[in-house]
Amino acid sequence: MNEMIEIGARSKEAQRILSRAGSAVIDKALRSAADALENNTEYILEENSKDIRAASASGMAEAMIDRLTLSGDRISSMASGLRHVAESESPLGRVLSGETRPNGLRIEKITVPIGVIAVIFEARPNVTADAAAICLKAGNSVILKGGKEAVNSNKAIASVMREAIAQAGLPEDCIILVENISRQAATDLMRLNGYVDLLIPRGGAGLIRSVVENATVPVIETGVGNCHVYIDAAADIDMAADIVVNAKASRVSVCNACESLLVHKDIAELALLAVGERLKEKGVEIMGDEAVCEILPYAKPASPEDWAKEYLDYKISVKVVESIDEAIEHIAKYGTGHSEAIVTDSYAAAEQFKAQVDAAAVYVNASTRFTDGGEFGFGAEIGISTQKLHARGPLGVAHMVSSKYVISGNGQIR
Amino acid sequence: MNEMIEIGARSKEAQRILSRAGSAVIDKALRSAADALENNTEYILEENSKDIRAASASGMAEAMIDRLTLSGDRISSMASGLRHVAESESPLGRVLSGETRPNGLRIEKITVPIGVIAVIFEARPNVTADAAAICLKAGNSVILKGGKEAVNSNKAIASVMREAIAQAGLPEDCIILVENISRQAATDLMRLNGYVDLLIPRGGAGLIRSVVENATVPVIETGVGNCHVYIDAAADIDMAADIVVNAKASRVSVCNACESLLVHKDIAELALLAVGERLKEKGVEIMGDEAVCEILPYAKPASPEDWAKEYLDYKISVKVVESIDEAIEHIAKYGTGHSEAIVTDSYAAAEQFKAQVDAAAVYVNASTRFTDGGEFGFGAEIGISTQKLHARGPLGVAHMVSSKYVISGNGQIR
């Protein structure tokens, strides 16, 4: 714990200086970090290759090794991400509201940094650069704790960025990478009250569960997406098929991918024949209820557990429902509050779905895959919040702020 | 745990119905609850007298018994609080932002209820009515857990309100009082993930610590206020004395009361003589540093612990500082992020204090006692948030909402 308190104290002190630096200095630091990443490509790739060798030796799956692997292009794309954040508007010092009270007190609500943000993440080393940039832009210092598989890559990226921001005039401790990769260090970080103002876990369901269970600092829960597409009785079948195939199969490993399909009974046969064929072409396995299995001979029977599963794979659960009400209830029961879509040409059905489905993003006639900071126009994102506190949906720079009330008087007492 | 899960499930189900009710029905239910409280004054006072008798028998302090005691007037004032909430604008269904993306997707961000809000509170039975009204108005169901001293009063108020809202067409389970007063029940409530979307503790430092330590559901931390007034070198001494006396002594038991006074050395003697005399008249005990004790013979020497204390009493710590920088650093070290004030006529000092002090409310030339939902124009409040996530400062109806993105397309895929 002492080690982590020392890191917390350094981060907090750096943030105090950062909060007074002004956005021109912050932007300069981000551009300087972008240049430094590109200028140190060779060094970073060398450190990255140590991680890759270790991963291969330990028998890590190819897909995981691919996520871990950096290249000149990937480093350039990290750098251009930083430049993009530098060019975006500062979210700080905005007056959100203001009024003069009857007693003459002037009350203004102004955006300020959150303070110290901790990010615990897995695998991909590019998160080191992305998360640091998003936090810094909003005046926050960041404590990063990456997965042990990427420890050398993360260290290299963090040390290059630390040096670069220091040259631009910011304390290098605005970015601290926790080099202790033990579980205990992660738990200590989750309980660093008084130092950490916000903790964001970025990773799989296991990491998020561990954070929710152990953290005593404020948390924004991200990520798990059991997303549904509901094909309503009044749907255009071609549009429905395009949306389902895109939502399921354009990229199966992401949280905004569709995991479950609901189809209204009145359109079930036609819709399932059309959609099923196209999913089959993409190699998607269908886990269906009884009605689905009757229509699609190649579907396998779904078990009750299938309705709650986030497959992150070429697999989808499919169910025929009696009504839109049943679809909405099913989503309320099994959804994770991430992204939910209806395909329909009925005004009444669209309105009902929008009003009654409780999720970060509710779609009419579009793919769930759009739930993404870039697609929403937020620029870089640090994750997708599935909780209802503070921010819901894609978390961009604009969400990494708090506010304070500034009250100007001339001697008012109560 | 099973008992609490059953309560959570009932609350969640009630909230689904509540979320579709519309604000006219909610307002009707709140007015009906207000009438019912007044019409059942006799019954509520009878139940309250049981609590008072038990408290007297157990030797509870007079001040605590006073907080526990209801009267016809206090019940009327609870009822008028409910009517006030009913008359206020609904915070639901507001479009916070909206834009059309290049691909034609229309993205709107709309306010929605948070869901199920749990409130754990101590002593005052009027919180039952206030908290329920604020949560309901924003479309949230509420699970209330009050202190054991007020159990009969809380039961009476909750049952009267439940019946009244049911008559107005809302499920009575929109308001559930946890009647099990054990600590285990409180802990279970703090860990009711999947049912409770937000937990607000309302009470002393011990309750808040226990919630931060034990809760796995999202929490808004409220309350603890080690608030400072800093008298700058350029202060008007009469104004400073008025503000300090008001901030310290107008009501000592509240979280926005001043607990610590900082005085610039250049004005220390004059300011302390003026302020000290007026505090003494009010019966306020002064715990001073060495410089203070030299100027004020009736001051007692402060121990290092005094700087961190929230006295909630006729007591104040007082320190002479070398500069505004030292004052701001002292506040950063010992403040709890609640309310901080500077008294000054210097533009530069005022600007520096506003920019560099990190707290929910930062005052120039006004008393810290204004940090209050009513004084800020929010109407009723459910507490003062001292955390940086979601909402900071007084929590009114407007803060008891989340948002969702509603995306309208015509077949967009990615």
Short mmCIF file of N, CA and C in Angstrom, two decimals, chain A residues 64-216:
data_model
loop_
_atom_site.label_atom_id
_atom_site.label_comp_id
_atom_site.label_asym_id
_atom_site.label_seq_id
_atom_site.Cartn_x
_atom_site.Cartn_y
_atom_site.Cartn_z
N MET A 64 -4.68 -12.79 -29.47
CA MET A 64 -4.18 -11.97 -28.37
C MET A 64 -2.83 -11.38 -28.71
N ILE A 65 -1.99 -12.19 -29.33
CA ILE A 65 -0.66 -11.70 -29.70
C ILE A 65 -0.79 -10.56 -30.71
N ASP A 66 -1.78 -10.69 -31.61
CA ASP A 66 -2.00 -9.62 -32.58
C ASP A 66 -2.37 -8.31 -31.87
N ARG A 67 -3.21 -8.41 -30.84
CA ARG A 67 -3.60 -7.20 -30.09
C ARG A 67 -2.40 -6.57 -29.40
N LEU A 68 -1.44 -7.40 -29.04
CA LEU A 68 -0.28 -6.95 -28.29
C LEU A 68 0.77 -6.32 -29.21
N THR A 69 0.73 -6.70 -30.49
CA THR A 69 1.82 -6.34 -31.40
C THR A 69 1.73 -4.91 -31.91
N LEU A 70 2.84 -4.16 -31.76
CA LEU A 70 2.92 -2.82 -32.33
C LEU A 70 3.68 -2.89 -33.65
N SER A 71 3.54 -1.81 -34.44
CA SER A 71 4.28 -1.70 -35.70
C SER A 71 4.50 -0.21 -35.91
N GLY A 72 5.31 0.12 -36.89
CA GLY A 72 5.52 1.54 -37.20
C GLY A 72 4.19 2.23 -37.46
N ASP A 73 3.30 1.56 -38.20
CA ASP A 73 2.00 2.14 -38.50
C ASP A 73 1.17 2.35 -37.24
N ARG A 74 1.19 1.33 -36.38
CA ARG A 74 0.38 1.45 -35.16
C ARG A 74 0.89 2.58 -34.28
N ILE A 75 2.21 2.77 -34.25
CA ILE A 75 2.76 3.86 -33.44
C ILE A 75 2.40 5.21 -34.07
N SER A 76 2.46 5.29 -35.40
CA SER A 76 2.04 6.53 -36.07
C SER A 76 0.58 6.84 -35.78
N SER A 77 -0.20 5.78 -35.72
CA SER A 77 -1.62 6.03 -35.50
C SER A 77 -1.86 6.45 -34.05
N MET A 78 -1.06 5.94 -33.09
CA MET A 78 -1.13 6.46 -31.72
C MET A 78 -0.76 7.95 -31.71
N ALA A 79 0.30 8.29 -32.43
CA ALA A 79 0.75 9.68 -32.45
C ALA A 79 -0.31 10.59 -33.06
N SER A 80 -0.94 10.13 -34.13
CA SER A 80 -1.94 11.01 -34.74
C SER A 80 -3.16 11.11 -33.84
N GLY A 81 -3.44 10.07 -33.05
CA GLY A 81 -4.50 10.17 -32.04
C GLY A 81 -4.19 11.28 -31.05
N LEU A 82 -2.95 11.35 -30.57
CA LEU A 82 -2.56 12.41 -29.62
C LEU A 82 -2.71 13.80 -30.25
N ARG A 83 -2.31 13.91 -31.53
CA ARG A 83 -2.42 15.23 -32.19
C ARG A 83 -3.87 15.64 -32.34
N HIS A 84 -4.71 14.65 -32.62
CA HIS A 84 -6.14 14.92 -32.76
C HIS A 84 -6.71 15.44 -31.42
N VAL A 85 -6.30 14.81 -30.32
CA VAL A 85 -6.76 15.27 -28.99
C VAL A 85 -6.24 16.68 -28.73
N ALA A 86 -4.98 16.93 -29.10
CA ALA A 86 -4.40 18.26 -28.89
C ALA A 86 -5.19 19.33 -29.64
N GLU A 87 -5.66 18.99 -30.84
CA GLU A 87 -6.39 19.98 -31.65
C GLU A 87 -7.82 20.21 -31.18
N SER A 88 -8.35 19.27 -30.40
CA SER A 88 -9.76 19.42 -29.99
C SER A 88 -9.89 20.54 -28.95
N GLU A 89 -11.13 21.00 -28.77
CA GLU A 89 -11.40 22.08 -27.84
C GLU A 89 -11.15 21.66 -26.40
N SER A 90 -10.64 22.56 -25.59
CA SER A 90 -10.47 22.24 -24.17
C SER A 90 -11.83 22.18 -23.49
N PRO A 91 -12.06 21.15 -22.67
CA PRO A 91 -13.34 21.07 -21.96
C PRO A 91 -13.34 21.86 -20.66
N LEU A 92 -12.23 22.53 -20.35
CA LEU A 92 -12.09 23.18 -19.03
C LEU A 92 -12.54 24.64 -19.06
N GLY A 93 -13.01 25.10 -17.90
CA GLY A 93 -13.34 26.51 -17.73
C GLY A 93 -14.58 26.95 -18.47
N ARG A 94 -15.42 26.02 -18.82
CA ARG A 94 -16.67 26.37 -19.48
C ARG A 94 -17.72 26.70 -18.42
N VAL A 95 -18.46 27.76 -18.66
CA VAL A 95 -19.54 28.13 -17.74
C VAL A 95 -20.78 27.35 -18.15
N LEU A 96 -21.18 26.38 -17.31
CA LEU A 96 -22.30 25.51 -17.65
C LEU A 96 -23.63 26.19 -17.38
N SER A 97 -23.64 27.02 -16.35
CA SER A 97 -24.85 27.79 -16.04
C SER A 97 -24.44 28.92 -15.13
N GLY A 98 -25.31 29.89 -15.00
CA GLY A 98 -24.99 31.02 -14.13
C GLY A 98 -26.23 31.84 -13.88
N GLU A 99 -26.36 32.32 -12.66
CA GLU A 99 -27.50 33.19 -12.40
C GLU A 99 -27.19 34.08 -11.20
N THR A 100 -27.97 35.14 -11.08
CA THR A 100 -27.85 36.02 -9.92
C THR A 100 -29.05 35.78 -9.01
N ARG A 101 -28.77 35.45 -7.76
CA ARG A 101 -29.84 35.15 -6.82
C ARG A 101 -30.47 36.45 -6.31
N PRO A 102 -31.68 36.34 -5.74
CA PRO A 102 -32.35 37.56 -5.24
C PRO A 102 -31.49 38.40 -4.28
N ASN A 103 -30.62 37.76 -3.51
CA ASN A 103 -29.77 38.50 -2.57
C ASN A 103 -28.51 39.07 -3.22
N GLY A 104 -28.42 38.97 -4.54
CA GLY A 104 -27.28 39.55 -5.24
C GLY A 104 -26.11 38.60 -5.44
N LEU A 105 -26.15 37.42 -4.81
CA LEU A 105 -25.06 36.45 -5.02
C LEU A 105 -25.08 36.00 -6.48
N ARG A 106 -23.90 35.97 -7.10
CA ARG A 106 -23.77 35.49 -8.47
C ARG A 106 -23.20 34.09 -8.43
N ILE A 107 -23.97 33.12 -8.88
CA ILE A 107 -23.55 31.72 -8.83
C ILE A 107 -23.25 31.22 -10.23
N GLU A 108 -22.03 30.76 -10.46
CA GLU A 108 -21.67 30.18 -11.75
C GLU A 108 -21.20 28.75 -11.56
N LYS A 109 -21.55 27.88 -12.50
CA LYS A 109 -21.11 26.49 -12.46
C LYS A 109 -20.10 26.32 -13.58
N ILE A 110 -18.88 25.93 -13.23
CA ILE A 110 -17.76 25.95 -14.17
C ILE A 110 -17.10 24.58 -14.24
N THR A 111 -16.74 24.15 -15.45
CA THR A 111 -16.07 22.84 -15.56
C THR A 111 -14.63 22.92 -15.05
N VAL A 112 -14.24 21.89 -14.32
CA VAL A 112 -12.88 21.77 -13.76
C VAL A 112 -12.42 20.32 -13.97
N PRO A 113 -11.12 20.07 -13.84
CA PRO A 113 -10.66 18.68 -13.97
C PRO A 113 -11.27 17.80 -12.87
N ILE A 114 -11.34 16.51 -13.11
CA ILE A 114 -11.76 15.58 -12.06
C ILE A 114 -10.64 15.46 -11.03
N GLY A 115 -9.40 15.40 -11.48
CA GLY A 115 -8.26 15.32 -10.56
C GLY A 115 -7.31 14.21 -10.98
N VAL A 116 -7.25 13.17 -10.18
CA VAL A 116 -6.40 12.02 -10.50
C VAL A 116 -7.30 10.89 -11.02
N ILE A 117 -7.03 10.44 -12.23
CA ILE A 117 -7.82 9.35 -12.83
C ILE A 117 -6.93 8.12 -12.96
N ALA A 118 -7.39 7.01 -12.43
CA ALA A 118 -6.67 5.75 -12.58
C ALA A 118 -7.34 4.92 -13.66
N VAL A 119 -6.55 4.31 -14.53
CA VAL A 119 -7.09 3.46 -15.58
C VAL A 119 -6.41 2.09 -15.48
N ILE A 120 -7.21 1.07 -15.27
CA ILE A 120 -6.68 -0.30 -15.25
C ILE A 120 -7.12 -0.96 -16.54
N PHE A 121 -6.15 -1.45 -17.31
CA PHE A 121 -6.51 -1.98 -18.62
C PHE A 121 -5.76 -3.26 -18.93
N GLU A 122 -6.21 -3.94 -19.99
CA GLU A 122 -5.63 -5.23 -20.36
C GLU A 122 -5.02 -5.14 -21.75
N ALA A 123 -4.10 -6.02 -22.02
CA ALA A 123 -3.55 -6.27 -23.37
C ALA A 123 -3.05 -5.05 -24.15
N ARG A 124 -3.88 -4.42 -24.96
CA ARG A 124 -3.43 -3.46 -25.96
C ARG A 124 -2.56 -2.33 -25.38
N PRO A 125 -1.32 -2.23 -25.81
CA PRO A 125 -0.46 -1.17 -25.28
C PRO A 125 -0.84 0.23 -25.76
N ASN A 126 -1.59 0.35 -26.87
CA ASN A 126 -1.95 1.68 -27.34
C ASN A 126 -2.83 2.43 -26.35
N VAL A 127 -3.50 1.66 -25.44
CA VAL A 127 -4.34 2.31 -24.43
C VAL A 127 -3.50 3.26 -23.56
N THR A 128 -2.24 2.91 -23.34
CA THR A 128 -1.36 3.77 -22.55
C THR A 128 -1.37 5.20 -23.10
N ALA A 129 -1.16 5.32 -24.40
CA ALA A 129 -1.10 6.64 -25.02
C ALA A 129 -2.48 7.30 -25.09
N ASP A 130 -3.49 6.54 -25.53
CA ASP A 130 -4.84 7.10 -25.68
C ASP A 130 -5.38 7.62 -24.37
N ALA A 131 -5.32 6.76 -23.34
CA ALA A 131 -5.92 7.12 -22.05
C ALA A 131 -5.18 8.30 -21.44
N ALA A 132 -3.86 8.31 -21.54
CA ALA A 132 -3.09 9.42 -20.99
C ALA A 132 -3.49 10.73 -21.67
N ALA A 133 -3.62 10.70 -22.99
CA ALA A 133 -3.94 11.93 -23.72
C ALA A 133 -5.32 12.46 -23.33
N ILE A 134 -6.30 11.57 -23.26
CA ILE A 134 -7.67 12.01 -22.95
C ILE A 134 -7.73 12.60 -21.54
N CYS A 135 -7.06 11.95 -20.59
CA CYS A 135 -7.07 12.47 -19.21
C CYS A 135 -6.36 13.82 -19.14
N LEU A 136 -5.16 13.89 -19.71
CA LEU A 136 -4.37 15.13 -19.67
C LEU A 136 -5.10 16.31 -20.28
N LYS A 137 -5.72 16.07 -21.42
CA LYS A 137 -6.42 17.16 -22.13
C LYS A 137 -7.43 17.85 -21.21
N ALA A 138 -8.06 17.06 -20.33
CA ALA A 138 -9.06 17.62 -19.43
C ALA A 138 -8.45 18.01 -18.08
N GLY A 139 -7.12 18.14 -18.03
CA GLY A 139 -6.47 18.64 -16.82
C GLY A 139 -6.28 17.62 -15.72
N ASN A 140 -6.45 16.35 -16.06
CA ASN A 140 -6.30 15.30 -15.06
C ASN A 140 -4.95 14.61 -15.18
N SER A 141 -4.35 14.29 -14.06
CA SER A 141 -3.20 13.39 -14.12
C SER A 141 -3.74 11.97 -14.18
N VAL A 142 -2.90 11.04 -14.64
CA VAL A 142 -3.39 9.69 -14.85
C VAL A 142 -2.41 8.67 -14.27
N ILE A 143 -2.98 7.69 -13.59
CA ILE A 143 -2.20 6.54 -13.11
C ILE A 143 -2.65 5.34 -13.93
N LEU A 144 -1.72 4.77 -14.68
CA LEU A 144 -2.07 3.68 -15.59
C LEU A 144 -1.57 2.35 -15.05
N LYS A 145 -2.43 1.35 -15.11
CA LYS A 145 -1.97 0.02 -14.75
C LYS A 145 -2.38 -0.94 -15.86
N GLY A 146 -1.41 -1.38 -16.65
CA GLY A 146 -1.68 -2.26 -17.79
C GLY A 146 -1.51 -3.72 -17.43
N GLY A 147 -1.83 -4.57 -18.38
CA GLY A 147 -1.67 -6.01 -18.16
C GLY A 147 -0.20 -6.42 -18.16
N LYS A 148 0.09 -7.54 -17.51
CA LYS A 148 1.49 -7.95 -17.38
C LYS A 148 2.08 -8.38 -18.74
N GLU A 149 1.22 -8.80 -19.68
CA GLU A 149 1.70 -9.24 -21.00
C GLU A 149 2.37 -8.10 -21.75
N ALA A 150 1.90 -6.86 -21.47
CA ALA A 150 2.39 -5.71 -22.26
C ALA A 150 3.33 -4.84 -21.45
N VAL A 151 3.90 -5.39 -20.38
CA VAL A 151 4.62 -4.52 -19.43
C VAL A 151 5.78 -3.76 -20.06
N ASN A 152 6.55 -4.41 -20.93
CA ASN A 152 7.68 -3.70 -21.54
C ASN A 152 7.23 -2.63 -22.52
N SER A 153 6.21 -2.96 -23.31
CA SER A 153 5.67 -1.99 -24.26
C SER A 153 5.11 -0.77 -23.52
N ASN A 154 4.32 -1.04 -22.48
CA ASN A 154 3.72 0.06 -21.72
C ASN A 154 4.78 0.95 -21.09
N LYS A 155 5.80 0.31 -20.51
CA LYS A 155 6.88 1.09 -19.89
C LYS A 155 7.55 2.00 -20.91
N ALA A 156 7.81 1.44 -22.10
CA ALA A 156 8.48 2.24 -23.13
C ALA A 156 7.62 3.43 -23.54
N ILE A 157 6.35 3.18 -23.80
CA ILE A 157 5.46 4.26 -24.24
C ILE A 157 5.34 5.32 -23.14
N ALA A 158 5.14 4.87 -21.90
CA ALA A 158 4.97 5.81 -20.81
C ALA A 158 6.24 6.64 -20.60
N SER A 159 7.40 6.00 -20.67
CA SER A 159 8.62 6.77 -20.39
C SER A 159 8.89 7.78 -21.49
N VAL A 160 8.61 7.42 -22.74
CA VAL A 160 8.76 8.37 -23.84
C VAL A 160 7.81 9.56 -23.65
N MET A 161 6.58 9.27 -23.27
CA MET A 161 5.60 10.35 -23.11
C MET A 161 5.94 11.23 -21.90
N ARG A 162 6.38 10.60 -20.81
CA ARG A 162 6.74 11.37 -19.62
C ARG A 162 7.84 12.38 -19.93
N GLU A 163 8.84 11.91 -20.62
CA GLU A 163 9.95 12.81 -20.96
C GLU A 163 9.47 13.95 -21.85
N ALA A 164 8.61 13.61 -22.81
CA ALA A 164 8.15 14.62 -23.76
C ALA A 164 7.29 15.69 -23.08
N ILE A 165 6.40 15.29 -22.18
CA ILE A 165 5.55 16.31 -21.53
C ILE A 165 6.38 17.15 -20.57
N ALA A 166 7.43 16.55 -20.00
CA ALA A 166 8.30 17.33 -19.10
C ALA A 166 9.03 18.41 -19.90
N GLN A 167 9.47 18.05 -21.11
CA GLN A 167 10.13 19.06 -21.95
C GLN A 167 9.18 20.18 -22.32
N ALA A 168 7.88 19.86 -22.40
CA ALA A 168 6.90 20.89 -22.75
C ALA A 168 6.47 21.70 -21.52
N GLY A 169 6.99 21.35 -20.35
CA GLY A 169 6.71 22.18 -19.18
C GLY A 169 5.71 21.61 -18.19
N LEU A 170 5.29 20.37 -18.39
CA LEU A 170 4.37 19.74 -17.42
C LEU A 170 5.17 18.76 -16.54
N PRO A 171 4.72 18.53 -15.30
CA PRO A 171 5.39 17.53 -14.47
C PRO A 171 5.29 16.15 -15.13
N GLU A 172 6.39 15.40 -15.16
CA GLU A 172 6.32 14.09 -15.80
C GLU A 172 5.34 13.16 -15.06
N ASP A 173 5.13 13.45 -13.75
CA ASP A 173 4.21 12.61 -12.97
C ASP A 173 2.74 12.81 -13.33
N CYS A 174 2.44 13.69 -14.28
CA CYS A 174 1.08 13.73 -14.82
C CYS A 174 0.73 12.39 -15.45
N ILE A 175 1.73 11.63 -15.87
CA ILE A 175 1.52 10.26 -16.38
C ILE A 175 2.39 9.33 -15.53
N ILE A 176 1.76 8.44 -14.78
CA ILE A 176 2.52 7.44 -14.03
C ILE A 176 2.03 6.06 -14.43
N LEU A 177 2.97 5.22 -14.85
CA LEU A 177 2.62 3.83 -15.10
C LEU A 177 3.00 3.02 -13.86
N VAL A 178 2.06 2.25 -13.34
CA VAL A 178 2.36 1.38 -12.20
C VAL A 178 3.15 0.18 -12.73
N GLU A 179 4.41 0.08 -12.32
CA GLU A 179 5.24 -0.99 -12.89
C GLU A 179 5.09 -2.31 -12.12
N ASN A 180 4.58 -2.20 -10.91
CA ASN A 180 4.30 -3.40 -10.12
C ASN A 180 3.06 -4.07 -10.71
N ILE A 181 3.26 -5.27 -11.30
CA ILE A 181 2.15 -5.89 -12.02
C ILE A 181 1.37 -6.89 -11.16
N SER A 182 1.60 -6.87 -9.85
CA SER A 182 0.91 -7.82 -8.99
C SER A 182 -0.57 -7.45 -8.87
N ARG A 183 -1.37 -8.44 -8.49
CA ARG A 183 -2.79 -8.21 -8.22
C ARG A 183 -2.97 -7.28 -7.04
N GLN A 184 -2.07 -7.42 -6.05
CA GLN A 184 -2.17 -6.59 -4.86
C GLN A 184 -2.05 -5.11 -5.22
N ALA A 185 -1.14 -4.81 -6.16
CA ALA A 185 -0.97 -3.42 -6.58
C ALA A 185 -2.26 -2.90 -7.20
N ALA A 186 -2.93 -3.75 -7.97
CA ALA A 186 -4.20 -3.34 -8.58
C ALA A 186 -5.24 -3.07 -7.50
N THR A 187 -5.31 -3.98 -6.52
CA THR A 187 -6.29 -3.79 -5.44
C THR A 187 -5.98 -2.53 -4.64
N ASP A 188 -4.71 -2.30 -4.36
CA ASP A 188 -4.34 -1.08 -3.64
C ASP A 188 -4.78 0.17 -4.40
N LEU A 189 -4.60 0.12 -5.71
CA LEU A 189 -4.98 1.27 -6.54
C LEU A 189 -6.49 1.51 -6.47
N MET A 190 -7.25 0.42 -6.41
CA MET A 190 -8.71 0.54 -6.34
C MET A 190 -9.19 1.14 -5.01
N ARG A 191 -8.29 1.15 -4.02
CA ARG A 191 -8.71 1.60 -2.68
C ARG A 191 -7.92 2.84 -2.25
N LEU A 192 -7.49 3.62 -3.23
CA LEU A 192 -6.63 4.76 -2.94
C LEU A 192 -7.46 6.03 -2.71
N ASN A 193 -8.41 5.93 -1.80
CA ASN A 193 -9.25 7.09 -1.49
C ASN A 193 -8.40 8.24 -0.96
N GLY A 194 -8.78 9.43 -1.36
CA GLY A 194 -8.00 10.60 -0.94
C GLY A 194 -6.97 10.96 -2.00
N TYR A 195 -6.68 10.03 -2.90
CA TYR A 195 -5.73 10.32 -3.99
C TYR A 195 -6.40 10.14 -5.35
N VAL A 196 -7.10 9.03 -5.53
CA VAL A 196 -7.71 8.75 -6.82
C VAL A 196 -9.16 9.24 -6.81
N ASP A 197 -9.49 10.14 -7.76
CA ASP A 197 -10.85 10.69 -7.82
C ASP A 197 -11.76 9.86 -8.69
N LEU A 198 -11.18 9.08 -9.59
CA LEU A 198 -11.99 8.27 -10.49
C LEU A 198 -11.16 7.10 -11.00
N LEU A 199 -11.77 5.94 -11.04
CA LEU A 199 -11.11 4.75 -11.58
C LEU A 199 -11.94 4.23 -12.75
N ILE A 200 -11.25 4.02 -13.88
CA ILE A 200 -11.93 3.46 -15.06
C ILE A 200 -11.28 2.12 -15.41
N PRO A 201 -12.02 1.03 -15.28
CA PRO A 201 -11.48 -0.25 -15.74
C PRO A 201 -11.76 -0.39 -17.24
N ARG A 202 -10.78 -0.83 -17.96
CA ARG A 202 -10.98 -1.02 -19.39
C ARG A 202 -10.52 -2.42 -19.74
N GLY A 203 -11.47 -3.31 -19.91
CA GLY A 203 -11.09 -4.69 -20.19
C GLY A 203 -12.30 -5.60 -20.13
N GLY A 204 -12.06 -6.87 -19.91
CA GLY A 204 -13.12 -7.87 -19.95
C GLY A 204 -13.99 -7.88 -18.69
N ALA A 205 -14.98 -8.77 -18.73
CA ALA A 205 -15.95 -8.85 -17.65
C ALA A 205 -15.29 -9.17 -16.31
N GLY A 206 -14.22 -9.98 -16.33
CA GLY A 206 -13.54 -10.36 -15.08
C GLY A 206 -12.92 -9.15 -14.40
N LEU A 207 -12.23 -8.34 -15.18
CA LEU A 207 -11.61 -7.12 -14.63
C LEU A 207 -12.68 -6.20 -14.05
N ILE A 208 -13.76 -6.01 -14.80
CA ILE A 208 -14.80 -5.08 -14.36
C ILE A 208 -15.45 -5.58 -13.08
N ARG A 209 -15.69 -6.90 -13.00
CA ARG A 209 -16.27 -7.47 -11.79
C ARG A 209 -15.34 -7.24 -10.58
N SER A 210 -14.06 -7.46 -10.80
CA SER A 210 -13.10 -7.29 -9.72
C SER A 210 -13.07 -5.84 -9.24
N VAL A 211 -13.17 -4.90 -10.16
CA VAL A 211 -13.17 -3.48 -9.78
C VAL A 211 -14.44 -3.14 -8.99
N VAL A 212 -15.59 -3.58 -9.51
CA VAL A 212 -16.85 -3.27 -8.82
C VAL A 212 -16.83 -3.86 -7.40
N GLU A 213 -16.28 -5.05 -7.29
CA GLU A 213 -16.26 -5.74 -6.00
C GLU A 213 -15.28 -5.09 -5.02
N ASN A 214 -14.13 -4.65 -5.51
CA ASN A 214 -13.06 -4.22 -4.61
C ASN A 214 -12.86 -2.73 -4.47
N ALA A 215 -13.29 -1.96 -5.44
CA ALA A 215 -12.94 -0.54 -5.41
C ALA A 215 -13.71 0.21 -4.33
N THR A 216 -13.02 1.12 -3.64
CA THR A 216 -13.69 2.04 -2.72
C THR A 216 -13.65 3.46 -3.29
#
